[in-house]
PDB file of C-alpha atoms in Angstrom:
ATOM      1  CA  MET O   1      -9.548   2.928 -21.977  1.00 84.00           C
ATOM      2  CA  PHE O   2      -7.078   2.455 -19.471  1.00 85.00           C
ATOM      3  CA  LYS O   3      -3.168   2.637 -19.810  1.00 91.00           C
ATOM      4  CA  PHE O   4      -1.299  -0.256 -18.392  1.00 87.00           C
ATOM      5  CA  ALA O   5       2.209  -0.442 -16.949  1.00 90.00           C
ATOM      6  CA  ASP O   6       3.391  -1.356 -20.383  1.00 95.00           C
ATOM      7  CA  GLU O   7       2.065   2.131 -21.610  1.00 94.00           C
ATOM      8  CA  VAL O   8      -0.517   0.437 -23.899  1.00 93.00           C
ATOM      9  CA  PRO O   9      -4.100   1.550 -23.515  1.00 93.00           C
ATOM     10  CA  ARG O  10      -6.744  -1.119 -23.493  1.00 91.00           C
ATOM     11  CA  ALA O  11     -10.556  -1.044 -23.201  1.00 93.00           C
ATOM     12  CA  MET O  12     -11.778  -2.479 -19.781  1.00 93.00           C
ATOM     13  CA  SER O  13     -15.332  -3.410 -19.173  1.00 94.00           C
ATOM     14  CA  ASN O  14     -17.022  -1.529 -16.181  1.00 94.00           C
ATOM     15  CA  GLN O  15     -16.870  -4.653 -14.200  1.00 96.00           C
ATOM     16  CA  ASP O  16     -13.172  -5.135 -14.876  1.00 93.00           C
ATOM     17  CA  MET O  17     -12.698  -1.396 -13.907  1.00 92.00           C
ATOM     18  CA  SER O  18     -14.933  -1.854 -10.742  1.00 95.00           C
ATOM     19  CA  THR O  19     -12.851  -4.872  -9.691  1.00 95.00           C
ATOM     20  CA  SER O  20      -9.510  -3.038 -10.238  1.00 92.00           C
ATOM     21  CA  ILE O  21     -10.773  -0.143  -8.049  1.00 94.00           C
ATOM     22  CA  VAL O  22     -11.994  -2.243  -5.269  1.00 97.00           C
ATOM     23  CA  ALA O  23      -8.541  -4.087  -5.248  1.00 95.00           C
ATOM     24  CA  ALA O  24      -6.720  -0.954  -5.315  1.00 94.00           C
ATOM     25  CA  LEU O  25      -8.800   0.443  -2.433  1.00 96.00           C
ATOM     26  CA  ALA O  26      -8.262  -2.669  -0.402  1.00 96.00           C
ATOM     27  CA  ASN O  27      -4.619  -2.441  -0.823  1.00 95.00           C
ATOM     28  CA  VAL O  28      -4.482   1.220   0.358  1.00 96.00           C
ATOM     29  CA  GLN O  29      -6.488   0.252   3.413  1.00 96.00           C
ATOM     30  CA  ALA O  30      -4.243  -2.703   4.199  1.00 96.00           C
ATOM     31  CA  CYS O  31      -1.202  -0.306   4.179  1.00 95.00           C
ATOM     32  CA  PHE O  32      -2.956   2.015   6.579  1.00 96.00           C
ATOM     33  CA  ASP O  33      -3.735  -0.956   8.860  1.00 96.00           C
ATOM     34  CA  TYR O  34      -0.120  -2.032   8.724  1.00 95.00           C
ATOM     35  CA  GLU O  35       1.005   1.551   9.306  1.00 96.00           C
ATOM     36  CA  ALA O  36      -1.017   2.049  12.499  1.00 96.00           C
ATOM     37  CA  PRO O  37       1.002  -0.174  14.811  1.00 95.00           C
ATOM     38  CA  LEU O  38       4.152   1.241  13.313  1.00 95.00           C
ATOM     39  CA  LEU O  39       3.137   4.768  14.239  1.00 96.00           C
ATOM     40  CA  ALA O  40       2.200   3.641  17.846  1.00 97.00           C
ATOM     41  CA  ALA O  41       5.640   1.904  18.043  1.00 96.00           C
ATOM     42  CA  VAL O  42       7.266   5.090  16.883  1.00 97.00           C
ATOM     43  CA  ASP O  43       5.391   7.255  19.521  1.00 97.00           C
ATOM     44  CA  ALA O  44       6.105   4.678  22.266  1.00 97.00           C
ATOM     45  CA  ALA O  45       9.897   4.623  21.493  1.00 97.00           C
ATOM     46  CA  GLU O  46      11.799   6.010  24.285  1.00 97.00           C
ATOM     47  CA  ASP O  47      15.105   6.393  22.545  1.00 97.00           C
ATOM     48  CA  GLU O  48      16.856   6.181  19.086  1.00 97.00           C
ATOM     49  CA  ALA O  49      17.673   2.484  19.868  1.00 97.00           C
ATOM     50  CA  ALA O  50      14.085   1.696  20.270  1.00 97.00           C
ATOM     51  CA  LEU O  51      13.212   3.714  16.975  1.00 96.00           C
ATOM     52  CA  ASN O  52      15.970   1.782  15.175  1.00 96.00           C
ATOM     53  CA  ALA O  53      14.362  -1.482  16.273  1.00 96.00           C
ATOM     54  CA  ILE O  54      11.233  -0.845  14.461  1.00 96.00           C
ATOM     55  CA  LYS O  55      11.120  -2.612  11.306  1.00 93.00           C
ATOM     56  CA  ILE O  56       9.488  -0.266   8.834  1.00 92.00           C
ATOM     57  CA  GLU O  57      10.730  -1.571   5.472  1.00 92.00           C
ATOM     58  CA  THR O  58       9.179  -5.093   5.554  1.00 91.00           C
ATOM     59  CA  GLY O  59       5.766  -6.557   6.037  1.00 91.00           C
ATOM     60  CA  TRP O  60       3.981  -4.160   3.759  1.00 93.00           C
ATOM     61  CA  PRO O  61       0.889  -5.571   1.878  1.00 91.00           C
ATOM     62  CA  CYS O  62       2.283  -4.950  -1.501  1.00 83.00           C
ATOM     63  CA  GLU O  63       5.599  -7.001  -0.839  1.00 74.00           C
TER      64      GLU O  63
END
């Protein structure tokens, strides 16, 4: 059984669960991949203006 966003538990096959897990892991990895250049930009920023220019609120895989 798996509880969905609507709080209703439903049965899932092993294949459905495996597919969901693979998709979730891919999303997490995509977030880490997107984060890496942002962290590099933060490290390279020489002042507050440069930090403020980094767009951290858009472009994430889950948008």
